[in-house]
Each structure stands twice: as C-alpha cells, then as structure tokens.
Amino acid sequence: MSESEAASTSASQLAASGDILEKLNTAKRFKEDGDKAFQESDVKTALRAYHQAILYLKGLDKNALQKALGQPIPPPPPIEAVDQAAQEKPRTEIDVLLEKIYSNMSQCHVTNSNWERVIETANGALAINPKNRKALFRKAKAYGETGWFEKAETILQDLIKDAVSPEKEACEAELQRLFAMDKEREKSHNKKMKGFLNKGRISLGED
C-alpha cells in the first residue's frame, strides 16, 4: 500500500470513528431528553425520545464503537466457554444505554397502563441484563394485570428471595395485591358461571 493510500485509509477510518461517536452522543442526548420529559410527567414525549435513541444505537456496530472509543474489542471465547459466554456477554456502552432506555420505557408504559408494551420493553432490558430487577418487577406487574398470575408470582418470589428494604416490601405488597386481584377475578368468574347455570335450569324447566 502506498503512502497516499495509507493516508486515505487512515482518514476514512477517522471519519468513520467520528461518525460513530456523533451517533452515540446523539443517542445519549435523546435519552437525556426522554429522562427529563418523564420526570416532568410528559410520557408521550419521553417515549418518543427513547425511541429515537434506540434507532441511533441500533445502527451502531459495537466493535467499531469500542475501537472508536479506544477500548479493546473482546476476543471471541474458546469453544468450551461458548455456553457461559452466551449467559455472560461482555457489555458495551451501547448495551448499558439500551438496557436503561428499555427499562425506562417499561416504566412509561406502566404509567399508561399499557401492559403488553410493559412486557415487551422490559424484555428488551432483560435481553441485555437478565438480572435487571426493575425490569423484572415491572414485567411481573404487567403479567398480573393481564391475568398471568402464576408467571407474576414466580418472578416476584424470586425477587423477594434476595431483596432488601424497601424493594422487598414493594415486591411483597405487589404480590399481595395480585393475590387479591386473582381472588376477586375468580369470585367474579364463579358468579357468572352460577348465573349461567341457573339460567340454563330455568330454560329447561320451561320446556
């Protein structure tokens, strides 16, 4: 490679690095806008800003970002460590930001009682960090609100095992609330079934 070609390649790499960092910083600004909007109870604006941040982050190559930041690129794991690596992947700055954004979005959807979206965005955070306790709590809450009480109970019980105050009390209170909801729904269902059966008996008697 000639000196001019090497210089051209180096310039291209610097330009690409600058573009990557610009996109990263733009994503960070959108996240900050989303955080500010949510703190001001403007959930719609917060969700819009978070969505824009995700679009920028999703378009970034993680290895290229590590290189642009002057950070080492994690080497591929040895074959015998593949399973463990799948569970404990090295986290990049993109991963950290995406986890926070998805987790914050799930809280926005809790505010709107949009339970299906709570589960979806909580799963986005959990795909990056399966131990994100806030995302797990919100997912459990959404499961309970949509009638999946056993799934909600399993998550909450797991959280309670190693929770400390005030998280432990919050999980226990949510579990009790879901138990009460489940009992009330079962009571309502039984009442409807009883009315349906009684109506059937009256119809048979009239024949």
Steps between C-alpha positions, in 0.01 A plus 500: 500500500638840401533791743210681333278193523594450866426864573165473323410185696599666827288806418203280418537314828517826694189627322316176574603519866377857520167401345462215749571723798263764366219245477579377853486852639176569312349188655613616844336838447173335402518283812559807716203671332290193575609494865419869540159463334409205721600689815262772384222238453505546122494129419419542130802722440718269709405195296561687176849605614586149623389355167728741313790405727444131423500566126844662525642231728365210295686633196840496672752220467611411853853396402544814290386709797747330734775577251385862459503542878849354519373201697604138434269277300415187704658192337271211403467247784655152473268227383460351849389837635234573237207405724627710788575792268143486372385565854770752598574708189739794541286813512581799284393859554223439246371210709498710816307781331250267333432321827426829677283627215289184476461491877391865506259438213341216697435744786342744254265226384419412863390861542274460195377156616611365161585158637592320179755770424627483859585134445653567159729780615590325826605202290719737299689593816510141625642375169807711581503447876279212627559624857350847450276502807294804403418343164411171670270676747320690224468184292347318798257786555397491134456122510269538799298774332449282192393192696827305500508468879724192519768666285476818706523306827809308384686820413402678821589204721843482335552872559395474864759229571792741490323836520578758764291785637315684349498275191396195701196676644403626154519148353301352790235773470470440125469126558221553753326740261513243222368227732205726582441572131513131415255415778260774389514388136438139601205612712357699209550207263325256735209742540458522123515123464241457773269746326552320169417159653191635677381652173547163334289325764216752455505448126482123542206533739303711254521230233 
